[in-house]
Amino acid sequence: MALARFALKMVGSVAVVAGVAGIAMGLWNSVCDARNTQSVWDALLSQREAAPASFDPAMVADLPEIGQRYFANAIAPGTPLHQVVRLEMEGSLILNGREFPMRADQVLAPPHGFVWRARAGSGLIRFSGSDGFWNGRTSWTRFWLWGVLPVARIADTEDHARAAAARMVMETVWAPAALLPQSGAVWTQTGPDQAEVRFPEVPGVEPMHLTLDAAGRVLEMTTLRWSDANPDRTYRLQPFGGRMLAHGTHQGFTIPSGMEIGNLYGTPEYAPFFRARITRVEY
């Protein structure tokens, strides 16, 4: 009996040690993730030009009507054409049918990349982490429950990088200077209120499609995104996009400030997973 009690104590001690070691390893890995994220964040911010050219409507005189309409609303004449933007936002993430409150900040510097850092959840379910894309080669999704248990940790796969690049292209609506033809964007009018925008310098990404109102505000944006967000969990091109619910003007740029985004947009299977309101913008 004494031997059995000793053996049980040893098993319990090993379990405790293993648990503590696991927590310590989780904490270490989450700290390393945060450091790596910060290094890319700083690299993206370093892309900001101190004194870029200013917007002149003549820059878009050769665009189709839909492009001229967009820029007449999106960039005031004389606005410095910064392509790097810092954002803060709040809203919700919808995961497996459950909605979690979310706060996030982001740096976006097309075509170089983006970093999105978020905290979400409530009660016993609180998670934080980041998505990122850098220089066409590095990408990741890393989120941790309570900063200890990994709930998503994917990095540097070809499939993930292609999906992340598509996200960056869609989010250029927050950095309108990146949509100028001088920045490499190619505009085609596809309907009275529709435009297709291509980015030849970003390989492996399908065109973005915009629907504008009469004033030139973006109402919808869609693309075909390389994604495994489907029942088969298989990467393939599938509809992605959403509705713009509000707009705001910041430092001469008018951008969407409220949005609802999801996979399979425009199909019966559409389910938004992201609703947000922009609370701060800095170019």
PDB file of C-alpha atoms in Angstrom:
ATOM      1  CA  MET A   1       0.000   0.000   0.000  1.00  0.00           C
ATOM      2  CA  ALA A   2       2.809   2.400   0.911  1.00  0.00           C
ATOM      3  CA  LEU A   3       4.449   1.669  -2.438  1.00  0.00           C
ATOM      4  CA  ALA A   4       1.170   2.315  -4.255  1.00  0.00           C
ATOM      5  CA  ARG A   5       0.668   5.629  -2.443  1.00  0.00           C
ATOM      6  CA  PHE A   6       4.246   6.611  -3.317  1.00  0.00           C
ATOM      7  CA  ALA A   7       3.662   5.731  -6.974  1.00  0.00           C
ATOM      8  CA  LEU A   8       0.454   7.819  -7.081  1.00  0.00           C
ATOM      9  CA  LYS A   9       2.260  10.785  -5.554  1.00  0.00           C
ATOM     10  CA  MET A  10       5.011  10.460  -8.157  1.00  0.00           C
ATOM     11  CA  VAL A  11       2.476  10.341 -10.994  1.00  0.00           C
ATOM     12  CA  GLY A  12       0.740  13.399  -9.578  1.00  0.00           C
ATOM     13  CA  SER A  13       4.032  15.254  -9.232  1.00  0.00           C
ATOM     14  CA  VAL A  14       5.011  14.422 -12.815  1.00  0.00           C
ATOM     15  CA  ALA A  15       1.617  15.687 -14.034  1.00  0.00           C
ATOM     16  CA  VAL A  16       2.017  18.951 -12.128  1.00  0.00           C
ATOM     17  CA  VAL A  17       5.557  19.433 -13.427  1.00  0.00           C
ATOM     18  CA  ALA A  18       4.410  18.692 -16.971  1.00  0.00           C
ATOM     19  CA  GLY A  19       1.529  21.144 -16.588  1.00  0.00           C
ATOM     20  CA  VAL A  20       3.776  23.902 -15.271  1.00  0.00           C
ATOM     21  CA  ALA A  21       6.294  23.215 -18.022  1.00  0.00           C
ATOM     22  CA  GLY A  22       3.537  23.394 -20.614  1.00  0.00           C
ATOM     23  CA  ILE A  23       2.311  26.727 -19.286  1.00  0.00           C
ATOM     24  CA  ALA A  24       5.843  28.086 -19.202  1.00  0.00           C
ATOM     25  CA  MET A  25       6.439  26.943 -22.784  1.00  0.00           C
ATOM     26  CA  GLY A  26       3.150  28.527 -23.883  1.00  0.00           C
ATOM     27  CA  LEU A  27       4.060  31.813 -22.233  1.00  0.00           C
ATOM     28  CA  TRP A  28       7.506  31.773 -23.841  1.00  0.00           C
ATOM     29  CA  ASN A  29       6.119  31.040 -27.297  1.00  0.00           C
ATOM     30  CA  SER A  30       3.467  33.750 -26.993  1.00  0.00           C
ATOM     31  CA  VAL A  31       6.142  36.260 -25.955  1.00  0.00           C
ATOM     32  CA  CYS A  32       8.269  35.231 -28.956  1.00  0.00           C
ATOM     33  CA  ASP A  33       5.254  35.633 -31.238  1.00  0.00           C
ATOM     34  CA  ALA A  34       4.636  39.130 -29.872  1.00  0.00           C
ATOM     35  CA  ARG A  35       8.278  40.101 -30.448  1.00  0.00           C
ATOM     36  CA  ASN A  36       8.211  38.819 -34.021  1.00  0.00           C
ATOM     37  CA  THR A  37       4.955  40.664 -34.641  1.00  0.00           C
ATOM     38  CA  GLN A  38       6.403  43.898 -33.279  1.00  0.00           C
ATOM     39  CA  SER A  39       9.458  43.626 -35.527  1.00  0.00           C
ATOM     40  CA  VAL A  40       7.266  43.423 -38.653  1.00  0.00           C
ATOM     41  CA  TRP A  41       5.038  46.203 -37.290  1.00  0.00           C
ATOM     42  CA  ASP A  42       8.091  48.468 -36.976  1.00  0.00           C
ATOM     43  CA  ALA A  43       9.349  47.485 -40.439  1.00  0.00           C
ATOM     44  CA  LEU A  44       5.988  48.409 -41.981  1.00  0.00           C
ATOM     45  CA  LEU A  45       5.917  51.771 -40.222  1.00  0.00           C
ATOM     46  CA  SER A  46       9.395  52.483 -41.585  1.00  0.00           C
ATOM     47  CA  GLN A  47       7.890  52.451 -45.105  1.00  0.00           C
ATOM     48  CA  ARG A  48       6.119  55.753 -44.400  1.00  0.00           C
ATOM     49  CA  GLU A  49       7.416  58.642 -46.512  1.00  0.00           C
ATOM     50  CA  ALA A  50       8.064  61.874 -44.648  1.00  0.00           C
ATOM     51  CA  ALA A  51       6.979  64.113 -47.532  1.00  0.00           C
ATOM     52  CA  PRO A  52       5.101  62.233 -50.281  1.00  0.00           C
ATOM     53  CA  ALA A  53       3.602  63.902 -53.337  1.00  0.00           C
ATOM     54  CA  SER A  54       0.205  65.543 -52.909  1.00  0.00           C
ATOM     55  CA  PHE A  55      -2.955  64.484 -54.706  1.00  0.00           C
ATOM     56  CA  ASP A  56      -3.877  66.259 -57.897  1.00  0.00           C
ATOM     57  CA  PRO A  57      -7.087  65.172 -59.702  1.00  0.00           C
ATOM     58  CA  ALA A  58      -5.060  65.221 -62.921  1.00  0.00           C
ATOM     59  CA  MET A  59      -3.408  62.035 -61.639  1.00  0.00           C
ATOM     60  CA  VAL A  60      -6.628  60.114 -62.369  1.00  0.00           C
ATOM     61  CA  ALA A  61      -7.782  61.975 -65.490  1.00  0.00           C
ATOM     62  CA  ASP A  62      -7.115  58.899 -67.644  1.00  0.00           C
ATOM     63  CA  LEU A  63      -9.078  56.505 -65.449  1.00  0.00           C
ATOM     64  CA  PRO A  64     -12.580  55.352 -66.405  1.00  0.00           C
ATOM     65  CA  GLU A  65     -15.454  57.317 -64.870  1.00  0.00           C
ATOM     66  CA  ILE A  66     -15.808  54.900 -61.958  1.00  0.00           C
ATOM     67  CA  GLY A  67     -12.181  55.426 -60.930  1.00  0.00           C
ATOM     68  CA  GLN A  68     -12.441  59.199 -61.176  1.00  0.00           C
ATOM     69  CA  ARG A  69     -15.638  59.072 -59.097  1.00  0.00           C
ATOM     70  CA  TYR A  70     -13.900  57.018 -56.408  1.00  0.00           C
ATOM     71  CA  PHE A  71     -10.899  59.344 -56.091  1.00  0.00           C
ATOM     72  CA  ALA A  72     -13.046  62.505 -56.166  1.00  0.00           C
ATOM     73  CA  ASN A  73     -14.564  61.197 -52.942  1.00  0.00           C
ATOM     74  CA  ALA A  74     -11.621  59.301 -51.436  1.00  0.00           C
ATOM     75  CA  ILE A  75      -8.785  61.883 -51.637  1.00  0.00           C
ATOM     76  CA  ALA A  76      -9.123  65.633 -51.272  1.00  0.00           C
ATOM     77  CA  PRO A  77      -6.927  67.715 -53.613  1.00  0.00           C
ATOM     78  CA  GLY A  78      -3.614  68.571 -51.987  1.00  0.00           C
ATOM     79  CA  THR A  79      -3.658  65.590 -49.594  1.00  0.00           C
ATOM     80  CA  PRO A  80      -0.189  64.065 -48.985  1.00  0.00           C
ATOM     81  CA  LEU A  81      -0.316  60.616 -50.541  1.00  0.00           C
ATOM     82  CA  HIS A  82       0.677  58.473 -47.584  1.00  0.00           C
ATOM     83  CA  GLN A  83       0.286  54.748 -48.253  1.00  0.00           C
ATOM     84  CA  VAL A  84       0.976  53.652 -44.667  1.00  0.00           C
ATOM     85  CA  VAL A  85      -1.913  53.875 -42.221  1.00  0.00           C
ATOM     86  CA  ARG A  86      -2.391  52.973 -38.561  1.00  0.00           C
ATOM     87  CA  LEU A  87      -5.889  51.969 -37.477  1.00  0.00           C
ATOM     88  CA  GLU A  88      -7.722  51.192 -34.269  1.00  0.00           C
ATOM     89  CA  MET A  89     -11.057  49.397 -34.314  1.00  0.00           C
ATOM     90  CA  GLU A  90     -13.668  47.720 -32.155  1.00  0.00           C
ATOM     91  CA  GLY A  91     -16.447  45.311 -32.949  1.00  0.00           C
ATOM     92  CA  SER A  92     -16.903  41.577 -32.896  1.00  0.00           C
ATOM     93  CA  LEU A  93     -15.594  38.300 -34.270  1.00  0.00           C
ATOM     94  CA  ILE A  94     -18.145  35.594 -35.067  1.00  0.00           C
ATOM     95  CA  LEU A  95     -16.633  32.119 -34.637  1.00  0.00           C
ATOM     96  CA  ASN A  96     -18.669  28.906 -34.874  1.00  0.00           C
ATOM     97  CA  GLY A  97     -21.854  30.882 -34.487  1.00  0.00           C
ATOM     98  CA  ARG A  98     -20.709  32.695 -31.337  1.00  0.00           C
ATOM     99  CA  GLU A  99     -19.992  36.422 -31.259  1.00  0.00           C
ATOM    100  CA  PHE A 100     -17.020  37.712 -29.269  1.00  0.00           C
ATOM    101  CA  PRO A 101     -16.304  41.387 -28.530  1.00  0.00           C
ATOM    102  CA  MET A 102     -13.068  42.526 -30.172  1.00  0.00           C
ATOM    103  CA  ARG A 103     -10.622  45.435 -30.071  1.00  0.00           C
ATOM    104  CA  ALA A 104      -7.705  45.661 -32.472  1.00  0.00           C
ATOM    105  CA  ASP A 105      -5.045  47.887 -33.954  1.00  0.00           C
ATOM    106  CA  GLN A 106      -3.402  47.564 -37.329  1.00  0.00           C
ATOM    107  CA  VAL A 107      -0.661  48.915 -39.528  1.00  0.00           C
ATOM    108  CA  LEU A 108      -1.258  48.604 -43.274  1.00  0.00           C
ATOM    109  CA  ALA A 109       1.432  49.410 -45.843  1.00  0.00           C
ATOM    110  CA  PRO A 110       0.513  48.030 -49.270  1.00  0.00           C
ATOM    111  CA  PRO A 111       2.134  46.401 -51.173  1.00  0.00           C
ATOM    112  CA  HIS A 112       4.597  45.530 -48.386  1.00  0.00           C
ATOM    113  CA  GLY A 113       2.074  44.021 -45.965  1.00  0.00           C
ATOM    114  CA  PHE A 114       0.068  44.471 -42.795  1.00  0.00           C
ATOM    115  CA  VAL A 115      -0.094  43.504 -39.126  1.00  0.00           C
ATOM    116  CA  TRP A 116      -3.416  43.185 -37.290  1.00  0.00           C
ATOM    117  CA  ARG A 117      -3.272  42.728 -33.498  1.00  0.00           C
ATOM    118  CA  ALA A 118      -6.452  41.835 -31.639  1.00  0.00           C
ATOM    119  CA  ARG A 119      -7.876  40.990 -28.245  1.00  0.00           C
ATOM    120  CA  ALA A 120     -11.235  39.264 -28.181  1.00  0.00           C
ATOM    121  CA  GLY A 121     -13.603  37.354 -25.965  1.00  0.00           C
ATOM    122  CA  SER A 122     -15.089  37.713 -22.518  1.00  0.00           C
ATOM    123  CA  GLY A 123     -15.394  35.747 -19.314  1.00  0.00           C
ATOM    124  CA  LEU A 124     -13.399  32.540 -19.385  1.00  0.00           C
ATOM    125  CA  ILE A 125     -12.837  32.751 -23.135  1.00  0.00           C
ATOM    126  CA  ARG A 126     -10.325  35.508 -23.855  1.00  0.00           C
ATOM    127  CA  PHE A 127      -7.813  35.245 -26.653  1.00  0.00           C
ATOM    128  CA  SER A 128      -5.302  37.527 -28.296  1.00  0.00           C
ATOM    129  CA  GLY A 129      -2.770  37.468 -31.078  1.00  0.00           C
ATOM    130  CA  SER A 130      -2.187  38.727 -34.590  1.00  0.00           C
ATOM    131  CA  ASP A 131      -2.424  38.182 -38.331  1.00  0.00           C
ATOM    132  CA  GLY A 132       0.347  39.430 -40.568  1.00  0.00           C
ATOM    133  CA  PHE A 133       1.875  39.555 -44.027  1.00  0.00           C
ATOM    134  CA  TRP A 134       5.281  40.963 -44.899  1.00  0.00           C
ATOM    135  CA  ASN A 135       7.164  41.425 -48.141  1.00  0.00           C
ATOM    136  CA  GLY A 136       5.418  38.642 -50.045  1.00  0.00           C
ATOM    137  CA  ARG A 137       7.187  35.896 -48.109  1.00  0.00           C
ATOM    138  CA  THR A 138       6.222  35.968 -44.441  1.00  0.00           C
ATOM    139  CA  SER A 139       2.683  35.473 -43.171  1.00  0.00           C
ATOM    140  CA  TRP A 140       1.085  34.172 -40.004  1.00  0.00           C
ATOM    141  CA  THR A 141      -2.003  33.725 -37.854  1.00  0.00           C
ATOM    142  CA  ARG A 142      -1.094  33.305 -34.159  1.00  0.00           C
ATOM    143  CA  PHE A 143      -3.663  33.463 -31.359  1.00  0.00           C
ATOM    144  CA  TRP A 144      -3.451  32.378 -27.736  1.00  0.00           C
ATOM    145  CA  LEU A 145      -6.078  31.646 -25.089  1.00  0.00           C
ATOM    146  CA  TRP A 146      -5.130  33.689 -22.008  1.00  0.00           C
ATOM    147  CA  GLY A 147      -1.669  34.123 -23.547  1.00  0.00           C
ATOM    148  CA  VAL A 148      -0.821  30.496 -22.747  1.00  0.00           C
ATOM    149  CA  LEU A 149      -2.720  27.971 -24.874  1.00  0.00           C
ATOM    150  CA  PRO A 150      -2.382  28.170 -28.667  1.00  0.00           C
ATOM    151  CA  VAL A 151      -5.741  28.312 -30.457  1.00  0.00           C
ATOM    152  CA  ALA A 152      -4.256  29.097 -33.901  1.00  0.00           C
ATOM    153  CA  ARG A 153      -0.596  29.073 -34.878  1.00  0.00           C
ATOM    154  CA  ILE A 154       0.026  28.996 -38.615  1.00  0.00           C
ATOM    155  CA  ALA A 155       2.977  30.620 -40.340  1.00  0.00           C
ATOM    156  CA  ASP A 156       4.859  30.834 -43.614  1.00  0.00           C
ATOM    157  CA  THR A 157       2.988  28.368 -45.788  1.00  0.00           C
ATOM    158  CA  GLU A 158       2.428  29.147 -49.450  1.00  0.00           C
ATOM    159  CA  ASP A 159      -1.339  28.776 -49.066  1.00  0.00           C
ATOM    160  CA  HIS A 160      -1.503  31.055 -46.028  1.00  0.00           C
ATOM    161  CA  ALA A 161       0.655  33.745 -47.679  1.00  0.00           C
ATOM    162  CA  ARG A 162      -1.587  33.771 -50.748  1.00  0.00           C
ATOM    163  CA  ALA A 163      -4.676  34.187 -48.560  1.00  0.00           C
ATOM    164  CA  ALA A 164      -2.994  36.951 -46.551  1.00  0.00           C
ATOM    165  CA  ALA A 165      -1.987  38.811 -49.720  1.00  0.00           C
ATOM    166  CA  ALA A 166      -5.630  38.848 -50.837  1.00  0.00           C
ATOM    167  CA  ARG A 167      -6.625  40.331 -47.487  1.00  0.00           C
ATOM    168  CA  MET A 168      -4.026  43.067 -47.859  1.00  0.00           C
ATOM    169  CA  VAL A 169      -5.342  43.945 -51.317  1.00  0.00           C
ATOM    170  CA  MET A 170      -8.923  44.169 -50.028  1.00  0.00           C
ATOM    171  CA  GLU A 171      -7.865  46.480 -47.212  1.00  0.00           C
ATOM    172  CA  THR A 172      -6.324  49.029 -49.580  1.00  0.00           C
ATOM    173  CA  VAL A 173      -9.676  50.840 -49.263  1.00  0.00           C
ATOM    174  CA  TRP A 174      -8.176  52.119 -45.967  1.00  0.00           C
ATOM    175  CA  ALA A 175      -5.112  53.444 -47.840  1.00  0.00           C
ATOM    176  CA  PRO A 176      -6.591  55.087 -50.969  1.00  0.00           C
ATOM    177  CA  ALA A 177      -3.216  56.332 -52.212  1.00  0.00           C
ATOM    178  CA  ALA A 178      -2.312  52.667 -52.805  1.00  0.00           C
ATOM    179  CA  LEU A 179      -5.202  52.475 -55.295  1.00  0.00           C
ATOM    180  CA  LEU A 180      -3.817  55.174 -57.561  1.00  0.00           C
ATOM    181  CA  PRO A 181      -2.527  54.134 -61.001  1.00  0.00           C
ATOM    182  CA  GLN A 182       0.784  55.718 -59.970  1.00  0.00           C
ATOM    183  CA  SER A 183       0.960  53.046 -57.243  1.00  0.00           C
ATOM    184  CA  GLY A 184       0.405  50.248 -59.760  1.00  0.00           C
ATOM    185  CA  ALA A 185      -3.359  49.709 -59.472  1.00  0.00           C
ATOM    186  CA  VAL A 186      -5.161  48.990 -62.766  1.00  0.00           C
ATOM    187  CA  TRP A 187      -8.819  50.110 -62.959  1.00  0.00           C
ATOM    188  CA  THR A 188     -11.507  48.725 -65.281  1.00  0.00           C
ATOM    189  CA  GLN A 189     -15.144  49.849 -65.237  1.00  0.00           C
ATOM    190  CA  THR A 190     -17.378  46.774 -65.278  1.00  0.00           C
ATOM    191  CA  GLY A 191     -20.794  48.403 -64.795  1.00  0.00           C
ATOM    192  CA  PRO A 192     -22.465  51.745 -64.074  1.00  0.00           C
ATOM    193  CA  ASP A 193     -21.362  51.551 -60.425  1.00  0.00           C
ATOM    194  CA  GLN A 194     -18.826  48.708 -60.517  1.00  0.00           C
ATOM    195  CA  ALA A 195     -15.068  48.608 -60.902  1.00  0.00           C
ATOM    196  CA  GLU A 196     -12.443  45.892 -61.106  1.00  0.00           C
ATOM    197  CA  VAL A 197      -9.064  46.787 -59.602  1.00  0.00           C
ATOM    198  CA  ARG A 198      -5.999  44.643 -60.312  1.00  0.00           C
ATOM    199  CA  PHE A 199      -2.595  44.709 -58.631  1.00  0.00           C
ATOM    200  CA  PRO A 200      -0.024  43.227 -61.029  1.00  0.00           C
ATOM    201  CA  GLU A 201       2.753  43.724 -58.470  1.00  0.00           C
ATOM    202  CA  VAL A 202       1.033  41.346 -56.011  1.00  0.00           C
ATOM    203  CA  PRO A 203       1.260  37.866 -57.581  1.00  0.00           C
ATOM    204  CA  GLY A 204      -1.320  35.164 -56.955  1.00  0.00           C
ATOM    205  CA  VAL A 205      -4.108  37.591 -56.034  1.00  0.00           C
ATOM    206  CA  GLU A 206      -7.385  37.916 -57.923  1.00  0.00           C
ATOM    207  CA  PRO A 207      -8.826  41.346 -58.823  1.00  0.00           C
ATOM    208  CA  MET A 208     -10.854  43.281 -56.274  1.00  0.00           C
ATOM    209  CA  HIS A 209     -14.367  44.317 -57.257  1.00  0.00           C
ATOM    210  CA  LEU A 210     -15.887  47.515 -55.868  1.00  0.00           C
ATOM    211  CA  THR A 211     -19.459  48.778 -55.930  1.00  0.00           C
ATOM    212  CA  LEU A 212     -19.775  52.541 -55.419  1.00  0.00           C
ATOM    213  CA  ASP A 213     -22.669  54.868 -54.734  1.00  0.00           C
ATOM    214  CA  ALA A 214     -23.313  58.018 -56.749  1.00  0.00           C
ATOM    215  CA  ALA A 215     -20.942  60.012 -54.517  1.00  0.00           C
ATOM    216  CA  GLY A 216     -18.073  57.551 -54.993  1.00  0.00           C
ATOM    217  CA  ARG A 217     -18.274  55.848 -51.578  1.00  0.00           C
ATOM    218  CA  VAL A 218     -17.524  52.124 -51.455  1.00  0.00           C
ATOM    219  CA  LEU A 219     -20.672  50.113 -50.710  1.00  0.00           C
ATOM    220  CA  GLU A 220     -19.369  46.593 -51.346  1.00  0.00           C
ATOM    221  CA  MET A 221     -16.029  44.971 -52.022  1.00  0.00           C
ATOM    222  CA  THR A 222     -15.465  41.395 -53.142  1.00  0.00           C
ATOM    223  CA  THR A 223     -12.796  39.128 -54.520  1.00  0.00           C
ATOM    224  CA  LEU A 224     -12.018  35.477 -55.074  1.00  0.00           C
ATOM    225  CA  ARG A 225      -9.727  34.622 -52.171  1.00  0.00           C
ATOM    226  CA  TRP A 226      -7.515  31.558 -51.814  1.00  0.00           C
ATOM    227  CA  SER A 227      -8.980  30.077 -48.629  1.00  0.00           C
ATOM    228  CA  ASP A 228      -9.724  26.880 -46.704  1.00  0.00           C
ATOM    229  CA  ALA A 229     -12.751  28.418 -44.937  1.00  0.00           C
ATOM    230  CA  ASN A 230     -15.131  25.778 -46.269  1.00  0.00           C
ATOM    231  CA  PRO A 231     -16.587  22.473 -45.023  1.00  0.00           C
ATOM    232  CA  ASP A 232     -13.849  20.490 -46.818  1.00  0.00           C
ATOM    233  CA  ARG A 233     -11.068  22.563 -45.202  1.00  0.00           C
ATOM    234  CA  THR A 234      -9.427  22.602 -48.618  1.00  0.00           C
ATOM    235  CA  TYR A 235      -7.672  25.641 -50.076  1.00  0.00           C
ATOM    236  CA  ARG A 236      -9.403  26.945 -53.186  1.00  0.00           C
ATOM    237  CA  LEU A 237     -10.568  30.205 -54.728  1.00  0.00           C
ATOM    238  CA  GLN A 238     -13.903  31.239 -53.227  1.00  0.00           C
ATOM    239  CA  PRO A 239     -15.931  34.432 -52.795  1.00  0.00           C
ATOM    240  CA  PHE A 240     -14.871  36.783 -50.016  1.00  0.00           C
ATOM    241  CA  GLY A 241     -16.027  40.280 -49.170  1.00  0.00           C
ATOM    242  CA  GLY A 242     -18.635  42.369 -47.475  1.00  0.00           C
ATOM    243  CA  ARG A 243     -20.623  45.554 -47.014  1.00  0.00           C
ATOM    244  CA  MET A 244     -19.354  48.962 -45.983  1.00  0.00           C
ATOM    245  CA  LEU A 245     -21.755  50.403 -43.402  1.00  0.00           C
ATOM    246  CA  ALA A 246     -20.279  53.852 -42.686  1.00  0.00           C
ATOM    247  CA  HIS A 247     -17.581  56.232 -43.924  1.00  0.00           C
ATOM    248  CA  GLY A 248     -15.340  58.851 -42.366  1.00  0.00           C
ATOM    249  CA  THR A 249     -12.763  61.430 -43.435  1.00  0.00           C
ATOM    250  CA  HIS A 250      -9.284  61.505 -41.895  1.00  0.00           C
ATOM    251  CA  GLN A 251      -6.386  63.737 -42.980  1.00  0.00           C
ATOM    252  CA  GLY A 252      -7.939  64.245 -46.405  1.00  0.00           C
ATOM    253  CA  PHE A 253      -8.835  60.577 -47.024  1.00  0.00           C
ATOM    254  CA  THR A 254     -12.445  59.340 -46.974  1.00  0.00           C
ATOM    255  CA  ILE A 255     -12.558  55.635 -46.155  1.00  0.00           C
ATOM    256  CA  PRO A 256     -15.007  52.989 -44.948  1.00  0.00           C
ATOM    257  CA  SER A 257     -15.314  53.267 -41.170  1.00  0.00           C
ATOM    258  CA  GLY A 258     -17.862  50.523 -40.526  1.00  0.00           C
ATOM    259  CA  MET A 259     -17.996  47.133 -42.197  1.00  0.00           C
ATOM    260  CA  GLU A 260     -19.223  43.536 -42.149  1.00  0.00           C
ATOM    261  CA  ILE A 261     -16.960  40.962 -43.829  1.00  0.00           C
ATOM    262  CA  GLY A 262     -17.156  37.219 -44.395  1.00  0.00           C
ATOM    263  CA  ASN A 263     -16.367  34.187 -46.495  1.00  0.00           C
ATOM    264  CA  LEU A 264     -18.531  33.042 -49.409  1.00  0.00           C
ATOM    265  CA  TYR A 265     -19.960  36.544 -49.754  1.00  0.00           C
ATOM    266  CA  GLY A 266     -22.800  36.699 -52.260  1.00  0.00           C
ATOM    267  CA  THR A 267     -23.701  33.020 -51.872  1.00  0.00           C
ATOM    268  CA  PRO A 268     -26.339  31.291 -49.702  1.00  0.00           C
ATOM    269  CA  GLU A 269     -23.477  30.045 -47.501  1.00  0.00           C
ATOM    270  CA  TYR A 270     -22.277  33.552 -46.636  1.00  0.00           C
ATOM    271  CA  ALA A 271     -21.648  34.009 -42.918  1.00  0.00           C
ATOM    272  CA  PRO A 272     -19.953  37.202 -41.700  1.00  0.00           C
ATOM    273  CA  PHE A 273     -17.150  36.623 -39.213  1.00  0.00           C
ATOM    274  CA  PHE A 274     -15.993  40.227 -38.740  1.00  0.00           C
ATOM    275  CA  ARG A 275     -17.928  43.353 -37.815  1.00  0.00           C
ATOM    276  CA  ALA A 276     -15.983  46.457 -36.918  1.00  0.00           C
ATOM    277  CA  ARG A 277     -16.029  50.210 -36.491  1.00  0.00           C
ATOM    278  CA  ILE A 278     -12.855  52.220 -37.078  1.00  0.00           C
ATOM    279  CA  THR A 279     -12.178  54.382 -34.026  1.00  0.00           C
ATOM    280  CA  ARG A 280      -8.834  55.959 -34.947  1.00  0.00           C
ATOM    281  CA  VAL A 281      -6.920  56.572 -38.176  1.00  0.00           C
ATOM    282  CA  GLU A 282      -3.418  57.967 -38.603  1.00  0.00           C
ATOM    283  CA  TYR A 283      -1.595  58.366 -41.931  1.00  0.00           C
TER     284      TYR A 283
END
